[in-house]
Tab-separated table of C-alpha atoms and ligand atoms in Angstrom:
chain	number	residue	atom	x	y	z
A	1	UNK	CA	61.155	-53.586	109.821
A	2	UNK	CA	60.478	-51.756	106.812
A	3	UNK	CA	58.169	-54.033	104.679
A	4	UNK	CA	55.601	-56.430	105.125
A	5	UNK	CA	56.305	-57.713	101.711
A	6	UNK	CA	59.088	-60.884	100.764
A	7	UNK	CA	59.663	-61.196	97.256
A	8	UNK	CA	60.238	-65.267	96.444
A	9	UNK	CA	61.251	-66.617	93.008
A	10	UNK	CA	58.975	-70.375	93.650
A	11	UNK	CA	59.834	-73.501	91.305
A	12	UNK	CA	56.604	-74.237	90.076
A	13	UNK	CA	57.112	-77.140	87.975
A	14	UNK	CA	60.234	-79.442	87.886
A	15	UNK	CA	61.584	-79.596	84.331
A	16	UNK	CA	61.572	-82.505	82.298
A	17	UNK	CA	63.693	-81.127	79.643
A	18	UNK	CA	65.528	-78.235	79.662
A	19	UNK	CA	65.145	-75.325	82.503
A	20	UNK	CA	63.088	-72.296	81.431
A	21	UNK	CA	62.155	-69.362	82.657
A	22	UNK	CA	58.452	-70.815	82.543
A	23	UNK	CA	59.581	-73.043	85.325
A	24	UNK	CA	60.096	-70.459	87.938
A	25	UNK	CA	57.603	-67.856	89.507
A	26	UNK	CA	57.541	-64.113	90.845
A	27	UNK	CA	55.457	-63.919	93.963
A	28	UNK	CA	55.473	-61.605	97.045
A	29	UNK	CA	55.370	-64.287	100.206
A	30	UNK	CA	54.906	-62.939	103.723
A	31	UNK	CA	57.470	-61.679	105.999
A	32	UNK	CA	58.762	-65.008	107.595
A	33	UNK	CA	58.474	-64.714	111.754
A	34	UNK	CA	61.832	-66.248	113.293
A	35	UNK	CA	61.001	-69.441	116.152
A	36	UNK	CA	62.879	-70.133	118.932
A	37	UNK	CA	66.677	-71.017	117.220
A	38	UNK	CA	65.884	-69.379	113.825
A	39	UNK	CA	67.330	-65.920	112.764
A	40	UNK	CA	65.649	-63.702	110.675
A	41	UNK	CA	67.456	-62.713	107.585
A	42	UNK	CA	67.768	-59.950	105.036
A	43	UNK	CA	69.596	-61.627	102.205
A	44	UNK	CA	72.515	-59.617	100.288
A	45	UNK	CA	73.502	-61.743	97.723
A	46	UNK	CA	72.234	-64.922	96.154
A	47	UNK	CA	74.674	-67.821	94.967
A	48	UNK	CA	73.949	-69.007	91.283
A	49	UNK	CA	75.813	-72.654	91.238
A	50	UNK	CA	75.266	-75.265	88.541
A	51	UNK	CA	74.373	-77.554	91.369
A	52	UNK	CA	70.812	-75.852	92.020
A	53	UNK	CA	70.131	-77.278	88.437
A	54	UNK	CA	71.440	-80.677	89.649
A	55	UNK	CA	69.155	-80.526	92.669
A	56	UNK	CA	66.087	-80.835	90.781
A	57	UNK	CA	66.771	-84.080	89.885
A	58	UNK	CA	66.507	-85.580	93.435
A	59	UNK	CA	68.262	-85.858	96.419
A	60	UNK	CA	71.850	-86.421	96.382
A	61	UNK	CA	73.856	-84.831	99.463
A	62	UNK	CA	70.915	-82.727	100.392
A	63	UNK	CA	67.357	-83.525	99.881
A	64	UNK	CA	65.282	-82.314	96.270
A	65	UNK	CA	63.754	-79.349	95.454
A	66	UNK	CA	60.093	-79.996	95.408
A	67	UNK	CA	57.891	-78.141	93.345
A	68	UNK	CA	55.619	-75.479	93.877
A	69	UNK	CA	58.166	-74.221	97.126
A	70	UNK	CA	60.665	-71.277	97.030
A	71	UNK	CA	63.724	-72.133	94.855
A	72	UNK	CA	66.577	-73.747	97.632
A	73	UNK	CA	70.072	-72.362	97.487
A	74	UNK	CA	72.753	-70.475	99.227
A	75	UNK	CA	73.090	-67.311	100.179
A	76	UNK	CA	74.676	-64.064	102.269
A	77	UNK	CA	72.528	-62.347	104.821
A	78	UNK	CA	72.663	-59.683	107.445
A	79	UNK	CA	70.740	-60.762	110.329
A	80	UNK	CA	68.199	-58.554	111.662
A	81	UNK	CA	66.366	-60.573	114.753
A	82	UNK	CA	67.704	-63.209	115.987
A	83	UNK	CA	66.085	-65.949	118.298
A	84	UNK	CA	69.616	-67.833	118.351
A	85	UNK	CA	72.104	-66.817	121.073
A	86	UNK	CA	75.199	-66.996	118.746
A	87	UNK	CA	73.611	-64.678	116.381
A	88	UNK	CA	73.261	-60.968	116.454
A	89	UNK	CA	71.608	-58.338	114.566
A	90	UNK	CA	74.229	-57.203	111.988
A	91	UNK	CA	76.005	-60.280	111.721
A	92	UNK	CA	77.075	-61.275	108.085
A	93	UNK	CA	76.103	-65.544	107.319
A	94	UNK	CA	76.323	-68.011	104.704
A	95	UNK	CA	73.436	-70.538	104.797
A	96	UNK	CA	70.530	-72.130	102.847
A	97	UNK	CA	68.316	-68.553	102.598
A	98	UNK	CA	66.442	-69.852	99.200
A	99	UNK	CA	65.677	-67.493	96.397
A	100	UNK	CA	63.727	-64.702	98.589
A	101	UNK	CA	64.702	-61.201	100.165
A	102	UNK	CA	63.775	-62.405	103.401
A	103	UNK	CA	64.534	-65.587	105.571
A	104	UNK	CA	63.614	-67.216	109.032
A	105	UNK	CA	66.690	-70.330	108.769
A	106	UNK	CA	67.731	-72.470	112.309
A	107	UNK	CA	70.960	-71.182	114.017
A	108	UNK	CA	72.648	-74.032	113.653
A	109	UNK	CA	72.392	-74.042	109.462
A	110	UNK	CA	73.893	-70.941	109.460
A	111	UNK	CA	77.537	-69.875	109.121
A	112	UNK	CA	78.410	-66.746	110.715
A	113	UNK	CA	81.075	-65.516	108.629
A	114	UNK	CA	83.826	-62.092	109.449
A	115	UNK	CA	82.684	-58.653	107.450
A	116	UNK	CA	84.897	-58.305	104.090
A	117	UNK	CA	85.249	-55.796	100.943
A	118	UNK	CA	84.117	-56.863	99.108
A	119	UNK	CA	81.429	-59.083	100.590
A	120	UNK	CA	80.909	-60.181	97.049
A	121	UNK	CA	83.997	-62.046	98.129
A	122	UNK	CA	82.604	-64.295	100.517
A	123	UNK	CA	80.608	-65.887	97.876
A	124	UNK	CA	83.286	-66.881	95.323
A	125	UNK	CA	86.977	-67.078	96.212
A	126	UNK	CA	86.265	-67.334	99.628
A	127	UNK	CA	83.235	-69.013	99.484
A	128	UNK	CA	82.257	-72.510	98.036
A	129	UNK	CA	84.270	-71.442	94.985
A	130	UNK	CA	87.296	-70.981	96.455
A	131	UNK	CA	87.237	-74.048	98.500
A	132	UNK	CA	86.307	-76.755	96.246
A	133	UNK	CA	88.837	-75.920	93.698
A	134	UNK	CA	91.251	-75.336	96.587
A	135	UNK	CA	90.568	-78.771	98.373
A	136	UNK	CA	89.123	-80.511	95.408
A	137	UNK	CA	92.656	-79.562	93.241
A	138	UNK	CA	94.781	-80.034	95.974
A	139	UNK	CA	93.585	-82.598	98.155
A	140	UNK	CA	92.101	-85.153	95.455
A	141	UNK	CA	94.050	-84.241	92.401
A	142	UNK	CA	97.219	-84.350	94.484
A	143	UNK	CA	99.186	-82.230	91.731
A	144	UNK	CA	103.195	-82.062	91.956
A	145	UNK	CA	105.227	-79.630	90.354
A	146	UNK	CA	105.725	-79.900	86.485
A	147	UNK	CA	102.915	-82.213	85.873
A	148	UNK	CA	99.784	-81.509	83.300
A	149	UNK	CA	96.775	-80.194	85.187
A	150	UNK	CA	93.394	-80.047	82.668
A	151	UNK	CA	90.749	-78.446	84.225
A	152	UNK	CA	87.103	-78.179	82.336
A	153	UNK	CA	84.277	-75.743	82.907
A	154	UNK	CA	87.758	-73.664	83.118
A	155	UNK	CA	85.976	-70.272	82.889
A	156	UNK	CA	83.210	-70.263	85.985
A	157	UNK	CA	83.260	-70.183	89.322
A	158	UNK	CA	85.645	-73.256	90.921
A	159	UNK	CA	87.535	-74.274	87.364
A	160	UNK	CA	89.070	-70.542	86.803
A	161	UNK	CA	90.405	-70.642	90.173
A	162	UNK	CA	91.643	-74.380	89.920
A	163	UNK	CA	93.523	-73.494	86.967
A	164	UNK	CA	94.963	-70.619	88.914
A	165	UNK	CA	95.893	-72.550	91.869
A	166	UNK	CA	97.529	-75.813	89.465
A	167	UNK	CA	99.588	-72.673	88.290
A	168	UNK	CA	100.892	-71.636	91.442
A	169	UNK	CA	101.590	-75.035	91.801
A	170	UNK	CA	104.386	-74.864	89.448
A	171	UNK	CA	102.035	-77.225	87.035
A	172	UNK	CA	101.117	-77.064	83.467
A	173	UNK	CA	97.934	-76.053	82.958
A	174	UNK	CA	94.955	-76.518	80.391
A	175	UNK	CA	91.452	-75.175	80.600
A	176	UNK	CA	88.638	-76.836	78.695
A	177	UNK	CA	85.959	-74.065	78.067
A	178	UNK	CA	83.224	-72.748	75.913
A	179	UNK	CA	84.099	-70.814	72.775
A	180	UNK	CA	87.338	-68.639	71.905
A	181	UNK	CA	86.681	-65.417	73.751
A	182	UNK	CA	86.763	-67.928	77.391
A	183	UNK	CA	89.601	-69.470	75.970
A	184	UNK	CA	91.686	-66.082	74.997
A	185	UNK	CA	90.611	-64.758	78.404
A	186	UNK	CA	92.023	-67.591	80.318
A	187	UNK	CA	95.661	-67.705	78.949
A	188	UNK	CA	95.856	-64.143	78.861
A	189	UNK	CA	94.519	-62.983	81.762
A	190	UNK	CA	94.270	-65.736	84.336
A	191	UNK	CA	98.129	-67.309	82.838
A	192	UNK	CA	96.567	-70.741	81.904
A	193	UNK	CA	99.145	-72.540	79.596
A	194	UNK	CA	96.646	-73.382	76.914
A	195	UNK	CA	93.019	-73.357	76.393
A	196	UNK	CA	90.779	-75.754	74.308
A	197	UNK	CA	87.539	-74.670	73.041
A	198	UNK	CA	85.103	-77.945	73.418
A	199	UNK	CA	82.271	-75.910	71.135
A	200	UNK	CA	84.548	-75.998	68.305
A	201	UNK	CA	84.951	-79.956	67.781
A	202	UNK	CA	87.783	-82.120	68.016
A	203	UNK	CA	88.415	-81.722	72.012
A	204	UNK	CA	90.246	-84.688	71.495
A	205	UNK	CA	92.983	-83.514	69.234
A	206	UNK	CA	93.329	-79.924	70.605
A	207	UNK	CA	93.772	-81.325	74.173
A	208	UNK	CA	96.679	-83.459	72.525
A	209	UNK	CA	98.170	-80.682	71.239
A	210	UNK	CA	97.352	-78.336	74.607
A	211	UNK	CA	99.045	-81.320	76.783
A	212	UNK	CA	101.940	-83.193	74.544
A	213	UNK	CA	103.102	-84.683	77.787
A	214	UNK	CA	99.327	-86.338	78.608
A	215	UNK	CA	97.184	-85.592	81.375
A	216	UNK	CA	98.027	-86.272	85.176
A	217	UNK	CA	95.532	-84.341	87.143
A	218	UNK	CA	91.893	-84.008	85.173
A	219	UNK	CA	89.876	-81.590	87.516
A	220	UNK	CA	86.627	-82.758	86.046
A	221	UNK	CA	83.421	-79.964	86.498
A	222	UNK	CA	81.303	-81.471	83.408
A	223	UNK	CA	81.425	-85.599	83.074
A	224	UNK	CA	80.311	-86.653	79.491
A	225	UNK	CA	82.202	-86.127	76.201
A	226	UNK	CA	84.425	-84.449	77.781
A	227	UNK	CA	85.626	-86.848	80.444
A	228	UNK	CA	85.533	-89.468	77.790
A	229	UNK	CA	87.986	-87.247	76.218
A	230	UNK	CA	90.634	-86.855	78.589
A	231	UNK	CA	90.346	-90.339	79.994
A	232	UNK	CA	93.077	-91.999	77.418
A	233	UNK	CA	94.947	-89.096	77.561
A	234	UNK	CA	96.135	-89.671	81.028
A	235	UNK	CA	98.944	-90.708	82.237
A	236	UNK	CA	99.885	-94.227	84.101
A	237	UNK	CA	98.684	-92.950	87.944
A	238	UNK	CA	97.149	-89.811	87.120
A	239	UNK	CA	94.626	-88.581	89.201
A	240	UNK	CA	90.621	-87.499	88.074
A	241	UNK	CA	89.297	-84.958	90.726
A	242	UNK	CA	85.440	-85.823	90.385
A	243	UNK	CA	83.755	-82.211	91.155
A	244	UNK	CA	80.793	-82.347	89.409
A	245	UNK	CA	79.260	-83.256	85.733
A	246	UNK	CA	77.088	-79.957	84.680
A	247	UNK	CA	77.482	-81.805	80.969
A	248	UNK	CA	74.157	-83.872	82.520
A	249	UNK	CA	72.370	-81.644	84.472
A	250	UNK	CA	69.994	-79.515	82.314
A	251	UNK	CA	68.061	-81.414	79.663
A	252	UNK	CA	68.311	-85.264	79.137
A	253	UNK	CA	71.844	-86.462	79.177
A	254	UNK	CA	73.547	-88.514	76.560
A	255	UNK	CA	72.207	-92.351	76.729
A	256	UNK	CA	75.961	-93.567	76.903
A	257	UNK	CA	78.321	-92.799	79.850
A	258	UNK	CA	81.992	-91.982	79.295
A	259	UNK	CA	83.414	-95.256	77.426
A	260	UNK	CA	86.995	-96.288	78.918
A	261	UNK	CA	85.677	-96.686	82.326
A	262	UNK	CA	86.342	-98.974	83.929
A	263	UNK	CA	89.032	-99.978	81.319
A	264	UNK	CA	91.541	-97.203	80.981
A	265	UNK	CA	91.112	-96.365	84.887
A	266	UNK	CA	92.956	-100.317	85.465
A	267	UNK	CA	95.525	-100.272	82.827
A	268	UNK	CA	96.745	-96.736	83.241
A	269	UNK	CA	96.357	-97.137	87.284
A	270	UNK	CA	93.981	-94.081	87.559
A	271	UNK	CA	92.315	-92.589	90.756
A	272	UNK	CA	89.632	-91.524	90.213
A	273	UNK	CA	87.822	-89.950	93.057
A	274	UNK	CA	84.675	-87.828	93.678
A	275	UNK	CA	84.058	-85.261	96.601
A	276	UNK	CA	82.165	-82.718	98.053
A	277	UNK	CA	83.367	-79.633	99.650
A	278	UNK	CA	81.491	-79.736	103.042
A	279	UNK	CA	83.478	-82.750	104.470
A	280	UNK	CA	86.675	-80.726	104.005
A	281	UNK	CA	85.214	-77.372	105.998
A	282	UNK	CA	86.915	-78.016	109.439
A	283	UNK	CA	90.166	-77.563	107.310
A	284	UNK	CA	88.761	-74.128	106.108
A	285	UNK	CA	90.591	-72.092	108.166
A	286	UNK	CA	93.967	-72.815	106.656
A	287	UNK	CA	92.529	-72.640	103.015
A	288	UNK	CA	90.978	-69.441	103.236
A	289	UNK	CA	94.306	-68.202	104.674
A	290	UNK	CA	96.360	-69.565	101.959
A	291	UNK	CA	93.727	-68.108	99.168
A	292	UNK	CA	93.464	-64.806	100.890
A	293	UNK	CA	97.259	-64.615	100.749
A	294	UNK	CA	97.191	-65.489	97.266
A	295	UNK	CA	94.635	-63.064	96.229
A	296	UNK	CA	97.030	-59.809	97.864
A	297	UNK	CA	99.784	-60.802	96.457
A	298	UNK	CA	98.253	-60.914	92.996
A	299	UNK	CA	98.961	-64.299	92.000
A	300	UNK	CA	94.837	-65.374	92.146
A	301	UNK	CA	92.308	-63.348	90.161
A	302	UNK	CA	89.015	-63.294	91.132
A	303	UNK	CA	86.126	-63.041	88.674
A	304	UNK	CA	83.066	-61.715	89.733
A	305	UNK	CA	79.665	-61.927	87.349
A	306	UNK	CA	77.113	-59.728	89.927
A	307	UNK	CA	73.109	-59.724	88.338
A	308	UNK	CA	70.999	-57.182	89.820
A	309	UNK	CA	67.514	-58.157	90.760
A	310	UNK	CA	65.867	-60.493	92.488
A	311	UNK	CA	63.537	-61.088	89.640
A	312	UNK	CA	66.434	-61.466	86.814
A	313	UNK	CA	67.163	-65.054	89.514
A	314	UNK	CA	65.546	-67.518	87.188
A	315	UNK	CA	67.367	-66.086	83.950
A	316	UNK	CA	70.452	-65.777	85.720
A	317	UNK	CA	70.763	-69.164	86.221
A	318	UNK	CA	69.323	-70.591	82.746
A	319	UNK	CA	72.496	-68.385	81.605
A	320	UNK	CA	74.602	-69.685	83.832
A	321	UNK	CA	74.055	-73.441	82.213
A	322	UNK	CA	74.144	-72.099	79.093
A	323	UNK	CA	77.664	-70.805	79.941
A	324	UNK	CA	76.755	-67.069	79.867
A	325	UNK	CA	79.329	-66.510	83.342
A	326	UNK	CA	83.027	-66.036	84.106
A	327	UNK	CA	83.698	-66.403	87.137
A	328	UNK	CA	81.552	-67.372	90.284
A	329	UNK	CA	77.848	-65.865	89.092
A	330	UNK	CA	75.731	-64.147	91.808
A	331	UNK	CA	72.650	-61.992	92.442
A	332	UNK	CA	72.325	-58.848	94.220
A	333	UNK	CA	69.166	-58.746	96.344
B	1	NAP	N1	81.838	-81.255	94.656
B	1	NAP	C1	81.535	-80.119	95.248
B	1	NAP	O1	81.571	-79.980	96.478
B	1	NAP	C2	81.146	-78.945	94.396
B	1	NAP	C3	80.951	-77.669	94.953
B	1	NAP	C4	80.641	-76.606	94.082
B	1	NAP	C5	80.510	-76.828	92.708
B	1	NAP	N2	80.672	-78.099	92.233
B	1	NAP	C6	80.605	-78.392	90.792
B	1	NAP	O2	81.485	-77.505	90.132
B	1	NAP	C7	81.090	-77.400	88.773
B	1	NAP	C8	81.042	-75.931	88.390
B	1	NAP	O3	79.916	-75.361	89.022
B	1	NAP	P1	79.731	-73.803	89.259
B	1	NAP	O4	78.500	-73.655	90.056
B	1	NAP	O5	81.010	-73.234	89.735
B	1	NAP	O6	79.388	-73.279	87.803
B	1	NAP	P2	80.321	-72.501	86.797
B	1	NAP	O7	81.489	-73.364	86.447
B	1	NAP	O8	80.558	-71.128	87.262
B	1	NAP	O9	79.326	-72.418	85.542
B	1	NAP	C9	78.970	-73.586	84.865
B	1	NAP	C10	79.762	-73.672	83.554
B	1	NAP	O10	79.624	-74.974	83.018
B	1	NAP	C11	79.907	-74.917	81.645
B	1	NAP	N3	79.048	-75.870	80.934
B	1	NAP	C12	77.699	-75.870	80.843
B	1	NAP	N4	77.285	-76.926	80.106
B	1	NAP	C13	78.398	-77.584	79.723
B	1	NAP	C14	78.631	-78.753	78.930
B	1	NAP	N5	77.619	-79.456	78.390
B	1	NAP	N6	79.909	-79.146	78.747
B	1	NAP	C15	80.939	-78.447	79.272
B	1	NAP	N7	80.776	-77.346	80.032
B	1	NAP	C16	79.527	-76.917	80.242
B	1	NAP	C17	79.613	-73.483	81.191
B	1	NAP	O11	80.799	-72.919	80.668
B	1	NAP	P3	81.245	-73.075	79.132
B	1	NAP	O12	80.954	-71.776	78.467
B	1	NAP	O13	82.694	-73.352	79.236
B	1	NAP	O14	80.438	-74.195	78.555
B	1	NAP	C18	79.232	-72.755	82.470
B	1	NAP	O15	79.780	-71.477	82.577
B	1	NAP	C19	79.739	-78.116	88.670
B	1	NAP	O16	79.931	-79.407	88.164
B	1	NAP	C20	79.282	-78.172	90.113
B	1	NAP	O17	78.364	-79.202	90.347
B	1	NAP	C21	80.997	-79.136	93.039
């Protein structure tokens, strides 16, 4: 080993309002010693996902980030000692390393995962990315050729590449997405149909306009205004993909919830239906198979926003909510 020393980013204070960089601190922690089924690993890459926001707020499919620890969240590693018999030094793995160079993590939370060029890879298209907006579109939103996909957060990590996918899909496609520049770059560069800009106002009446036909799949990232937007704008048995609602996760969210629910959801025979990637992994194999084949034969771009530093973490993310990324946003360790 080369160093003694393990730079950590710690939460030191949940947030009340919104997330600062005041919330998060610098430290150098000790090099972790691996037990008896734990692995000892260098991390390569740090995921930035809206969720670790979301996480602060208590636990929901995993258990809260408590204060005053090292900030939780995934991340790719190269194992350098392992005290797990299915691991080996050298071997690439996905898992729960925190927000810290070094990591001792149990075998058995760990995901040993095949060497790629890129590795950045690993983390977005065929990574969580990838798969919720491949299982998430395709599973829950159930799209069939010629109908009107609308996908929002349409710029980041999962909604670029569920736009892509509705696409090759044979669908019509609409991305919902922060300010004109997004909105340019995703019909001309990632083929998305039309693009409405929710910063500039009237989402309602440019999403009429971007889908004349109405809505049949909604691919919903952000909840709020924007759900409460699309939801009479479906069509009679249209489908709402419930991936997540970043709209509520950073600051306090909006005292009313999406009006038209339940209302619109009975008369227009909606299905609305939320999910979360993990139950879908044993399927994984055939997904990352299908994307992989997508992505050589140019018909899926993937969009890569790599911060250097360990220390630029806690400002990385803060962008991130403020819609700073394109594509899946990660940091280089
Ligand atoms: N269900 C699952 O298993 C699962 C797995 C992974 C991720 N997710 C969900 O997927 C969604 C995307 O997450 P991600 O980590 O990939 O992040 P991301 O989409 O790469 O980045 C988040 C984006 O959200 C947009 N945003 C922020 N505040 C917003 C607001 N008030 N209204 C509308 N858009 C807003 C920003 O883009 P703009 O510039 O367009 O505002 C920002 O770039 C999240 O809801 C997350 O929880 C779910």
């Amino acid at each position: 080993m080369t160093t003694s020393v393990n730079r950590q980013i710690l939460l030191v204070e949940k947030p009340s309002g919104k997330l600062g960089t005041e919330h998060f601190k610098l430290t150098n922690g000790t090099m972790p010693e691996p037990k008896d089924g734990e692995a000892l690993l260098r991390v390569r890459y740090i995921s930035l996902d809206a969720a670790n926001r979301a996480w602060m707020h208590g636990a929901t499919y995993r258990s809260a980030i408590e204060a005053n620890s090292v900030m939780a969240g995934g991340g790719l590693a190269e194992v350098v000692a392992s005290k797990t018999p299915d691991l080996k030094p050298g071997d690439l793995v996905w898992g729960d390393t925190s927000w810290q160079e070094y990591a001792a993590v149990p075998g058995k939370h760990l995901t040993k995962i095949p060497k790629m060029e890129p590795m950045t890879h690993l983390l977005s298209v065929y990574g969580v990315a990838g798969l919720t907006a491949y299982f998430g579109l395709l599973e829950i939103g159930k799209p069939k050729a010629g109908e009107t996909v609308v996908v929002s957060a349409a710029a980041g990590s999962v909604g670029s590449i569920v736009g892509q996918i509705a696409k090759i899909k044979g669908c019509h496609v609409v991305g919902i997405a922060g300010g004109k520049d997004k909105c340019h770059w995703l019909t001309s560069e990632l083929g998305f149909d039309a693009a409405v800009d929710y910063k500039d106002g009237a989402t309602f009446k440019a999403l009429r306009a971007a889908a004349p036909k109405g809505i049949d799949v909604y691919f919903d990232n952000v909840g709020g205004d924007i759900l409460e937007a699309c939801l009479p704008q479906m069509n009679n048995y249209g489908r709402i993909a419930c991936c997540g609602a970043v709209s509520q996760y950073d600051g306090v969210p909006s005292a009313h919830g999406p009006r038209g629910v339940p209302g619109l959801i009975v008369v227009k025979r909606l299905v609305m239906q939320g999910f979360i990637v993990m139950d879908f992994m044993k399927e994984s194999s055939k997904a990352l198979a299908e994307l992989q084949s997508w992505v050589a034969s140019g018909k899926l771009k993937v969009q890569e926003d790599v911060i250097n530093g360990i220390e630029n973490t806690p400002k990385a993310l803060i962008g991130l909510l403020a819609g700073e990324n394109r594509g899946k946003r990660m940091v280089k360790v």
